[in-house]
Amino acid sequence: GAPFPIALYSPGVAWRIDHDGVDDIAHATVQPTSERPVVLELRCGTDALDPHPVAEARRRGAAQREWASWVGSLSLPEVERRLVARSALTLRGLCTPTGGVMAAATTSLPEEIGGIRNWDYRYCWLRDGALTVQALVDLGSTAEADRFLDWVHDVVATLPGPELLKPLYSLRGTDLGPEEVIESLSGYAGSRPVRVGNLADHQVQLDVFGPVVELIAHLARVRGVLADRDWELVQDMARAVARRWHEPDHGIWEERDEPRQRVYSKVMCWVTLDRAIALAGAYGRGVDPSWEGLRERIAQEVIAKGWNEDVGAFTTAYDGTDLDAASLHIGLSGLLDPADERFQSTVTAIEAELRSGPTVYRYHRDDGLPGGEGGFHLCTAWLIEAYVVTGRRAEAEELFGHLVDCAGPTGLLPEEFDPVSERALGNHPQAYSHLGLIRCARLLDQG
């Protein structure tokens, strides 16, 4: 049904084209090393069933049993139990055999219809991957976390030092090639360019160490033991923070603008050291004597320089008055007590400026790119968490209901939501969105 021709290239494979009066059918027989040939069939313009329905039924049955068995082994909350199960299945589907975890399954689905904010998310971000498998750990599945940590170990082993970790890598753990544009594609709903690759791999994002250590802490809590190789990785992440925490960076949102001293990134550096110290104490590991002092120094600087009295909130960075939903982590992480008036004031300020009905935006500042975007489901999840920990449960349940509605009949969530047109935006399905839903459902389930 496309308005342009489609060509299939298969060097070395001979195809025979037939027409059965309704459909064009291409046949090819490939003779592998085994005695039984593999028969390939390509049909264009048909919705006919598999020509071998018995074999297809067997394949579907085996797949269904395997996935159903896995989801049946999880400890699911009663709050939106079926939707949490669907989210868990989606996250597992984004986990690849290499251990790398896709941030999303697609590229270039736009953040604004007709706009240029179209990114390729088919790679493994350390942050996204760690948060994804952590959500599965919290539901009772640890295999994905083990494979991901193997993947991180392999990546770190290629570097002169862990402080040189990039924000993202290919699913194999290798560097990305240059970001490219496919000029021949018109993009979803005319949203161009269509990109392959992601320039964010050249950025500095100093928050990436914290989620890895947080994941290891969750894994140790579930198993009751801290593996030696995991402790080695914790030490690597702590050393990386000690060497670079003071630098400005591009932050979690990968803004293509000048680096800043971002509150969220500093908080995640604090998380790295705080969880490392806690793990050492709980599992009898030797701790670097400098970690405690550095943890306190980071906390004091964030509280002193991140708070803006005129705004009445912790801002995006030390040098501005703009707000960012990611700054909610100053309370969600434990750096600041959620009962602290400054955190509660920050929640109120972010709610007033960044919430729009059923969704929450990342920020409203000029980020160096033209056009706009929708609200981020992950930011909505963060505000729900902030409502809960500050005692605003009724508001948390109300906003969570909106997040659930956005999943629709498929149970799948994209990256963003436009509250005006009420349509999905961004790549789909998005790991961030589903792990955020799981976190909120578990939190609300705990009462």
Short mmCIF file of C-alpha atoms in Angstrom, two decimals:
data_model
loop_
_atom_site.label_atom_id
_atom_site.label_comp_id
_atom_site.label_asym_id
_atom_site.label_seq_id
_atom_site.Cartn_x
_atom_site.Cartn_y
_atom_site.Cartn_z
CA GLY A 1 0.00 0.00 0.00
CA ALA A 2 2.98 2.33 -0.11
CA PRO A 3 3.08 5.00 -2.84
CA PHE A 4 6.62 3.97 -3.79
CA PRO A 5 8.22 0.71 -4.97
CA ILE A 6 9.83 -1.63 -2.46
CA ALA A 7 12.81 -3.76 -3.46
CA LEU A 8 14.06 -6.83 -1.58
CA TYR A 9 17.73 -7.64 -2.04
CA SER A 10 18.98 -11.10 -1.10
CA PRO A 11 22.36 -11.77 -2.78
CA GLY A 12 22.83 -15.42 -3.64
CA VAL A 13 19.17 -16.32 -3.17
CA ALA A 14 17.02 -16.96 -6.25
CA TRP A 15 13.37 -15.94 -5.97
CA ARG A 16 10.46 -17.11 -8.11
CA ILE A 17 7.57 -14.67 -8.37
CA ASP A 18 4.06 -16.09 -8.76
CA HIS A 19 0.62 -14.55 -8.81
CA ASP A 20 -2.34 -16.51 -7.51
CA GLY A 21 -4.96 -14.10 -8.83
CA VAL A 22 -5.01 -12.07 -5.63
CA ASP A 23 -1.51 -11.77 -4.23
CA ASP A 24 2.02 -11.58 -5.52
CA ILE A 25 4.00 -14.37 -3.89
CA ALA A 26 7.78 -14.75 -3.95
CA HIS A 27 9.28 -18.17 -3.21
CA ALA A 28 12.89 -19.10 -2.46
CA THR A 29 14.39 -22.37 -1.32
CA VAL A 30 17.67 -22.19 0.59
CA GLN A 31 19.66 -25.38 1.12
CA PRO A 32 21.60 -25.13 4.42
CA THR A 33 24.15 -27.65 5.68
CA SER A 34 21.43 -29.85 7.14
CA GLU A 35 19.46 -32.24 4.96
CA ARG A 36 16.18 -30.36 5.31
CA PRO A 37 15.83 -27.19 3.24
CA VAL A 38 14.52 -23.88 4.58
CA VAL A 39 11.67 -22.50 2.48
CA LEU A 40 11.16 -18.73 2.48
CA GLU A 41 7.94 -17.14 1.29
CA LEU A 42 7.22 -13.44 0.92
CA ARG A 43 3.67 -12.30 0.30
CA CYS A 44 2.77 -8.75 -0.66
CA GLY A 45 -0.73 -7.40 -0.09
CA THR A 46 -2.13 -10.33 1.87
CA ASP A 47 -3.44 -11.02 5.33
CA ALA A 48 -3.57 -14.76 4.75
CA LEU A 49 -2.65 -17.09 7.56
CA ASP A 50 0.60 -18.99 7.76
CA PRO A 51 0.65 -21.67 5.02
CA HIS A 52 1.62 -24.19 7.70
CA PRO A 53 -0.97 -23.53 10.47
CA VAL A 54 0.04 -26.50 12.63
CA ALA A 55 3.68 -25.43 12.79
CA GLU A 56 2.62 -21.85 13.41
CA ALA A 57 0.32 -22.92 16.25
CA ARG A 58 3.17 -24.87 17.82
CA ARG A 59 5.51 -21.90 17.62
CA ARG A 60 2.93 -19.56 19.09
CA GLY A 61 2.07 -22.02 21.84
CA ALA A 62 5.71 -22.50 22.84
CA ALA A 63 6.30 -18.76 22.93
CA GLN A 64 3.13 -18.10 24.91
CA ARG A 65 3.98 -20.78 27.48
CA GLU A 66 7.50 -19.45 27.99
CA TRP A 67 6.45 -15.82 28.45
CA ALA A 68 3.42 -16.77 30.55
CA SER A 69 5.63 -18.89 32.80
CA TRP A 70 8.03 -15.99 33.26
CA VAL A 71 5.37 -13.42 34.10
CA GLY A 72 3.72 -15.96 36.41
CA SER A 73 6.93 -16.10 38.45
CA LEU A 74 6.85 -12.34 39.20
CA SER A 75 5.65 -10.69 42.39
CA LEU A 76 3.14 -8.26 40.93
CA PRO A 77 1.34 -5.54 42.90
CA GLU A 78 -2.43 -5.63 43.14
CA VAL A 79 -2.59 -2.04 41.87
CA GLU A 80 -3.10 -2.30 38.08
CA ARG A 81 -1.80 -5.85 38.16
CA ARG A 82 -2.51 -6.67 34.50
CA LEU A 83 -0.98 -3.43 33.26
CA VAL A 84 2.12 -3.96 35.40
CA ALA A 85 2.44 -7.45 33.91
CA ARG A 86 2.22 -5.97 30.41
CA SER A 87 4.86 -3.39 31.33
CA ALA A 88 7.14 -6.11 32.70
CA LEU A 89 6.75 -8.12 29.49
CA THR A 90 7.57 -5.00 27.48
CA LEU A 91 10.71 -4.31 29.49
CA ARG A 92 11.85 -7.89 29.15
CA GLY A 93 11.27 -7.63 25.42
CA LEU A 94 13.65 -4.65 25.29
CA CYS A 95 16.36 -6.73 26.99
CA THR A 96 18.54 -8.33 24.30
CA PRO A 97 20.65 -11.52 24.39
CA THR A 98 23.83 -9.42 24.54
CA GLY A 99 22.78 -7.99 27.91
CA GLY A 100 22.29 -4.57 26.36
CA VAL A 101 18.84 -3.01 26.90
CA MET A 102 17.12 -0.91 24.27
CA ALA A 103 15.80 2.43 25.50
CA ALA A 104 12.97 2.03 22.97
CA ALA A 105 12.22 -0.23 20.05
CA THR A 106 12.03 2.50 17.38
CA THR A 107 13.77 5.45 15.84
CA SER A 108 12.57 8.91 14.83
CA LEU A 109 8.98 8.79 16.04
CA PRO A 110 8.57 12.53 16.63
CA GLU A 111 8.28 14.46 19.87
CA GLU A 112 6.31 17.00 17.84
CA ILE A 113 4.36 16.14 14.69
CA GLY A 114 6.22 17.70 11.77
CA GLY A 115 9.14 18.69 13.99
CA ILE A 116 12.82 17.78 13.99
CA ARG A 117 13.05 16.25 17.48
CA ASN A 118 13.24 12.72 16.14
CA TRP A 119 15.82 10.51 17.82
CA ASP A 120 17.12 6.97 17.51
CA TYR A 121 16.65 5.07 20.79
CA ARG A 122 17.58 1.57 19.64
CA TYR A 123 20.73 1.57 21.76
CA CYS A 124 21.70 0.87 25.34
CA TRP A 125 22.00 3.83 27.71
CA LEU A 126 23.65 2.90 31.01
CA ARG A 127 21.02 4.87 32.90
CA ASP A 128 18.00 3.52 31.04
CA GLY A 129 19.31 -0.03 31.05
CA ALA A 130 20.04 -0.01 34.78
CA LEU A 131 16.61 1.41 35.62
CA THR A 132 14.89 -1.09 33.31
CA VAL A 133 16.43 -4.21 34.81
CA GLN A 134 16.07 -2.74 38.33
CA ALA A 135 12.31 -2.60 37.80
CA LEU A 136 12.40 -6.30 36.87
CA VAL A 137 14.56 -7.11 39.91
CA ASP A 138 11.97 -5.43 42.12
CA LEU A 139 9.32 -7.68 40.57
CA GLY A 140 11.42 -10.79 41.21
CA SER A 141 13.32 -11.40 37.96
CA THR A 142 17.11 -11.08 38.24
CA ALA A 143 18.42 -12.77 35.09
CA GLU A 144 18.10 -9.59 33.03
CA ALA A 145 20.10 -7.65 35.64
CA ASP A 146 22.87 -10.25 35.61
CA ARG A 147 23.19 -10.04 31.85
CA PHE A 148 23.14 -6.26 31.91
CA LEU A 149 25.86 -6.08 34.57
CA ASP A 150 27.95 -8.51 32.49
CA TRP A 151 27.47 -6.10 29.61
CA VAL A 152 28.58 -3.13 31.77
CA HIS A 153 31.65 -5.06 32.96
CA ASP A 154 32.61 -5.76 29.36
CA VAL A 155 32.23 -2.09 28.43
CA VAL A 156 34.26 -0.88 31.43
CA ALA A 157 36.99 -3.40 30.59
CA THR A 158 37.57 -1.62 27.26
CA LEU A 159 38.25 1.75 28.93
CA PRO A 160 41.39 3.19 30.55
CA GLY A 161 39.17 4.20 33.50
CA PRO A 162 35.47 3.98 34.44
CA GLU A 163 35.18 7.78 34.47
CA LEU A 164 35.35 7.61 30.67
CA LEU A 165 32.05 5.75 30.35
CA LYS A 166 29.86 7.18 27.63
CA PRO A 167 26.12 7.60 28.17
CA LEU A 168 25.24 4.95 25.59
CA TYR A 169 26.65 2.18 23.42
CA SER A 170 25.45 -0.23 20.79
CA LEU A 171 23.63 -3.31 22.04
CA ARG A 172 26.90 -5.18 21.63
CA GLY A 173 28.67 -2.69 23.89
CA THR A 174 30.63 -0.97 21.14
CA ASP A 175 30.84 2.71 20.25
CA LEU A 176 28.21 4.13 17.95
CA GLY A 177 29.00 5.29 14.47
CA PRO A 178 28.21 8.84 13.38
CA GLU A 179 24.61 10.02 13.55
CA GLU A 180 23.16 9.93 10.03
CA VAL A 181 20.00 11.09 8.31
CA ILE A 182 18.06 8.94 5.83
CA GLU A 183 17.08 11.60 3.34
CA SER A 184 14.88 9.26 1.27
CA LEU A 185 12.39 8.74 4.11
CA SER A 186 9.65 11.29 4.77
CA GLY A 187 9.31 10.39 8.46
CA TYR A 188 6.24 9.66 10.57
CA ALA A 189 3.49 12.11 9.59
CA GLY A 190 6.06 14.12 7.66
CA SER A 191 8.34 14.53 10.68
CA ARG A 192 11.87 14.78 9.37
CA PRO A 193 14.72 14.00 9.62
CA VAL A 194 14.73 10.25 10.13
CA ARG A 195 17.88 9.50 12.09
CA VAL A 196 20.14 6.51 12.59
CA GLY A 197 22.65 6.81 15.41
CA ASN A 198 22.68 9.27 18.29
CA LEU A 199 25.05 12.16 18.96
CA ALA A 200 24.46 11.80 22.70
CA ASP A 201 27.28 9.26 22.79
CA HIS A 202 29.66 12.25 22.55
CA GLN A 203 28.15 13.98 25.57
CA VAL A 204 29.21 14.07 29.21
CA GLN A 205 26.45 12.70 31.46
CA LEU A 206 27.71 12.31 35.01
CA ASP A 207 24.49 10.80 36.34
CA VAL A 208 25.15 7.43 34.67
CA PHE A 209 27.11 5.97 37.60
CA GLY A 210 24.34 6.29 40.20
CA PRO A 211 21.73 4.04 38.54
CA VAL A 212 24.28 1.24 38.12
CA VAL A 213 25.13 1.26 41.84
CA GLU A 214 21.44 1.59 42.74
CA LEU A 215 20.74 -1.50 40.65
CA ILE A 216 23.44 -3.47 42.46
CA ALA A 217 21.98 -2.38 45.79
CA HIS A 218 18.53 -3.66 44.77
CA LEU A 219 20.01 -6.92 43.50
CA ALA A 220 21.89 -7.45 46.78
CA ARG A 221 18.75 -6.73 48.79
CA VAL A 222 16.75 -9.32 46.84
CA ARG A 223 19.45 -12.00 47.08
CA GLY A 224 20.81 -11.18 50.52
CA VAL A 225 24.36 -11.27 49.20
CA LEU A 226 26.68 -8.89 47.35
CA ALA A 227 28.63 -10.62 44.58
CA ASP A 228 32.35 -9.87 44.37
CA ARG A 229 32.11 -8.78 40.75
CA ASP A 230 29.26 -6.42 41.60
CA TRP A 231 31.30 -4.84 44.40
CA GLU A 232 34.13 -4.30 41.90
CA LEU A 233 31.72 -2.42 39.68
CA VAL A 234 30.50 -0.35 42.64
CA GLN A 235 34.08 0.65 43.38
CA ASP A 236 34.60 1.57 39.72
CA MET A 237 31.53 3.80 39.74
CA ALA A 238 32.58 5.48 43.02
CA ARG A 239 36.07 6.15 41.66
CA ALA A 240 34.53 7.67 38.54
CA VAL A 241 32.41 10.02 40.66
CA ALA A 242 35.41 11.04 42.78
CA ARG A 243 37.26 12.07 39.63
CA ARG A 244 34.50 13.92 37.77
CA TRP A 245 31.57 14.92 39.98
CA HIS A 246 32.57 18.60 40.00
CA GLU A 247 32.32 18.98 36.21
CA PRO A 248 29.37 20.48 34.32
CA ASP A 249 27.55 18.05 32.04
CA HIS A 250 24.76 17.72 29.48
CA GLY A 251 22.40 15.99 31.91
CA ILE A 252 19.78 13.28 31.65
CA TRP A 253 17.88 14.97 28.80
CA GLU A 254 20.92 15.20 26.50
CA GLU A 255 20.33 18.80 25.59
CA ARG A 256 22.39 19.84 22.60
CA ASP A 257 23.53 22.96 24.38
CA GLU A 258 26.34 24.04 26.70
CA PRO A 259 27.04 21.82 29.77
CA ARG A 260 25.76 23.09 33.14
CA GLN A 261 26.21 22.23 36.80
CA ARG A 262 22.99 20.22 36.93
CA VAL A 263 21.27 19.36 40.19
CA TYR A 264 20.10 15.93 39.00
CA SER A 265 23.59 14.88 37.90
CA LYS A 266 25.08 15.95 41.25
CA VAL A 267 22.34 14.07 43.11
CA MET A 268 23.16 10.90 41.18
CA CYS A 269 26.84 11.33 42.04
CA TRP A 270 25.75 11.52 45.68
CA VAL A 271 23.62 8.39 45.18
CA THR A 272 26.67 6.53 43.86
CA LEU A 273 28.66 7.18 47.02
CA ASP A 274 25.73 6.83 49.42
CA ARG A 275 24.71 3.40 48.11
CA ALA A 276 28.34 2.29 47.91
CA ILE A 277 28.87 3.16 51.57
CA ALA A 278 25.64 1.41 52.55
CA LEU A 279 26.60 -1.73 50.61
CA ALA A 280 30.04 -1.81 52.24
CA GLY A 281 28.49 -1.60 55.69
CA ALA A 282 25.80 -4.20 55.02
CA TYR A 283 28.06 -6.79 53.41
CA GLY A 284 31.35 -6.29 55.23
CA ARG A 285 33.29 -4.68 52.40
CA GLY A 286 36.19 -2.30 52.87
CA VAL A 287 35.20 1.25 52.05
CA ASP A 288 37.47 3.98 50.71
CA PRO A 289 37.99 6.40 53.63
CA SER A 290 37.44 9.40 51.34
CA TRP A 291 33.91 8.39 50.27
CA GLU A 292 32.03 9.60 53.32
CA GLY A 293 33.60 13.04 53.25
CA LEU A 294 32.99 13.39 49.53
CA ARG A 295 29.36 12.29 49.91
CA GLU A 296 28.81 15.01 52.50
CA ARG A 297 30.59 17.60 50.38
CA ILE A 298 28.39 16.88 47.36
CA ALA A 299 25.22 17.04 49.47
CA GLN A 300 26.19 20.35 51.01
CA GLU A 301 27.02 21.88 47.63
CA VAL A 302 23.77 20.71 46.01
CA ILE A 303 21.66 22.07 48.87
CA ALA A 304 23.56 25.37 48.96
CA LYS A 305 23.83 26.02 45.21
CA GLY A 306 20.86 24.12 43.82
CA TRP A 307 18.27 25.88 45.96
CA ASN A 308 16.96 29.20 44.63
CA GLU A 309 15.17 31.26 47.26
CA ASP A 310 13.50 33.54 44.71
CA VAL A 311 12.07 30.59 42.79
CA GLY A 312 11.26 28.65 45.94
CA ALA A 313 12.64 25.43 44.49
CA PHE A 314 15.69 23.43 43.57
CA THR A 315 16.32 24.48 39.99
CA THR A 316 17.77 22.70 36.98
CA ALA A 317 21.31 23.87 37.61
CA TYR A 318 23.34 26.16 39.82
CA ASP A 319 23.37 28.96 37.25
CA GLY A 320 19.69 29.49 36.49
CA THR A 321 16.13 29.90 37.66
CA ASP A 322 14.53 27.34 35.33
CA LEU A 323 12.85 24.20 36.68
CA ASP A 324 13.38 20.57 35.71
CA ALA A 325 11.31 17.56 36.74
CA ALA A 326 14.54 15.61 37.27
CA SER A 327 15.35 17.84 40.26
CA LEU A 328 12.62 15.98 42.16
CA HIS A 329 15.28 13.36 42.82
CA ILE A 330 16.84 15.52 45.50
CA GLY A 331 14.02 14.20 47.69
CA LEU A 332 13.23 10.92 45.94
CA SER A 333 16.86 9.80 46.30
CA GLY A 334 17.11 10.48 50.01
CA LEU A 335 19.68 13.28 49.74
CA LEU A 336 17.08 15.56 51.28
CA ASP A 337 14.35 14.37 53.65
CA PRO A 338 10.99 14.42 51.79
CA ALA A 339 9.55 16.20 54.82
CA ASP A 340 11.96 19.11 54.28
CA GLU A 341 10.02 22.25 53.39
CA ARG A 342 12.41 22.98 50.51
CA PHE A 343 11.59 19.68 48.83
CA GLN A 344 7.87 20.13 49.34
CA SER A 345 8.18 23.63 47.89
CA THR A 346 10.05 22.18 44.90
CA VAL A 347 7.25 19.66 44.31
CA THR A 348 4.70 22.48 44.37
CA ALA A 349 6.74 24.64 41.99
CA ILE A 350 7.28 21.82 39.49
CA GLU A 351 3.60 20.93 39.70
CA ALA A 352 2.62 24.54 38.96
CA GLU A 353 5.02 25.09 36.08
CA LEU A 354 5.52 21.70 34.46
CA ARG A 355 2.31 19.75 35.04
CA SER A 356 -0.37 20.13 32.38
CA GLY A 357 -3.45 18.15 33.35
CA PRO A 358 -2.64 14.46 32.93
CA THR A 359 1.05 14.85 32.12
CA VAL A 360 4.29 16.47 33.27
CA TYR A 361 6.87 18.15 31.04
CA ARG A 362 10.62 17.78 31.49
CA TYR A 363 11.16 21.56 31.41
CA HIS A 364 10.04 24.66 29.53
CA ARG A 365 13.40 26.32 28.86
CA ASP A 366 15.15 26.97 25.57
CA ASP A 367 17.27 23.87 25.02
CA GLY A 368 18.93 24.95 21.80
CA LEU A 369 16.53 23.14 19.45
CA PRO A 370 13.51 24.51 17.57
CA GLY A 371 10.01 23.20 18.14
CA GLY A 372 8.26 21.70 21.12
CA GLU A 373 7.46 18.34 22.68
CA GLY A 374 4.89 16.55 24.79
CA GLY A 375 4.83 15.72 28.46
CA PHE A 376 7.11 12.88 29.53
CA HIS A 377 5.52 9.81 31.09
CA LEU A 378 8.63 9.28 33.22
CA CYS A 379 8.31 12.79 34.63
CA THR A 380 4.67 12.08 35.40
CA ALA A 381 5.81 9.00 37.32
CA TRP A 382 8.34 11.06 39.29
CA LEU A 383 5.68 13.56 40.33
CA ILE A 384 3.43 10.69 41.41
CA GLU A 385 6.27 9.37 43.57
CA ALA A 386 6.86 12.86 44.98
CA TYR A 387 3.17 13.18 45.85
CA VAL A 388 3.29 9.88 47.72
CA VAL A 389 6.42 10.61 49.76
CA THR A 390 5.14 14.07 50.71
CA GLY A 391 1.80 12.69 51.92
CA ARG A 392 -0.35 13.73 48.96
CA ARG A 393 -1.72 10.29 48.19
CA ALA A 394 -5.05 11.37 46.71
CA GLU A 395 -3.24 13.50 44.13
CA ALA A 396 -0.85 10.63 43.44
CA GLU A 397 -3.72 8.25 42.73
CA GLU A 398 -5.45 10.79 40.51
CA LEU A 399 -2.34 11.42 38.40
CA PHE A 400 -1.56 7.69 38.27
CA GLY A 401 -5.03 7.15 36.84
CA HIS A 402 -4.16 9.49 33.99
CA LEU A 403 -0.93 7.58 33.33
CA VAL A 404 -2.87 4.32 33.19
CA ASP A 405 -5.36 5.83 30.73
CA CYS A 406 -2.50 6.77 28.39
CA ALA A 407 -1.62 3.09 27.98
CA GLY A 408 -4.91 2.46 26.19
CA PRO A 409 -6.08 -0.99 25.08
CA THR A 410 -2.59 -2.18 24.07
CA GLY A 411 -1.05 -1.58 27.49
CA LEU A 412 1.94 0.00 25.73
CA LEU A 413 3.32 3.45 26.49
CA PRO A 414 5.32 5.77 24.26
CA GLU A 415 7.81 8.32 25.50
CA GLU A 416 5.47 11.32 25.60
CA PHE A 417 1.88 12.52 25.59
CA ASP A 418 0.39 15.71 24.16
CA PRO A 419 -2.35 16.88 26.56
CA VAL A 420 -3.85 19.20 23.93
CA SER A 421 -4.32 16.77 21.03
CA GLU A 422 -4.38 13.78 23.42
CA ARG A 423 -2.05 11.79 21.21
CA ALA A 424 1.06 9.74 21.80
CA LEU A 425 4.44 11.20 20.88
CA GLY A 426 8.00 9.94 20.74
CA ASN A 427 9.47 6.47 20.37
CA HIS A 428 7.29 3.50 21.28
CA PRO A 429 7.27 1.47 23.43
CA GLN A 430 9.61 3.37 25.75
CA ALA A 431 11.37 1.65 28.64
CA TYR A 432 11.31 4.81 30.78
CA SER A 433 7.52 5.00 30.62
CA HIS A 434 6.93 1.38 31.57
CA LEU A 435 9.44 1.28 34.39
CA GLY A 436 7.90 4.48 35.74
CA LEU A 437 4.47 2.87 35.73
CA ILE A 438 5.82 -0.19 37.56
CA ARG A 439 7.51 1.95 40.21
CA CYS A 440 4.32 3.93 40.87
CA ALA A 441 2.09 0.88 41.02
CA ARG A 442 4.42 -0.78 43.55
CA LEU A 443 4.62 2.36 45.62
CA LEU A 444 0.85 2.83 45.71
CA ASP A 445 0.41 -0.86 46.46
CA GLN A 446 2.51 -0.51 49.61
CA GLY A 447 -0.15 1.73 51.13
#
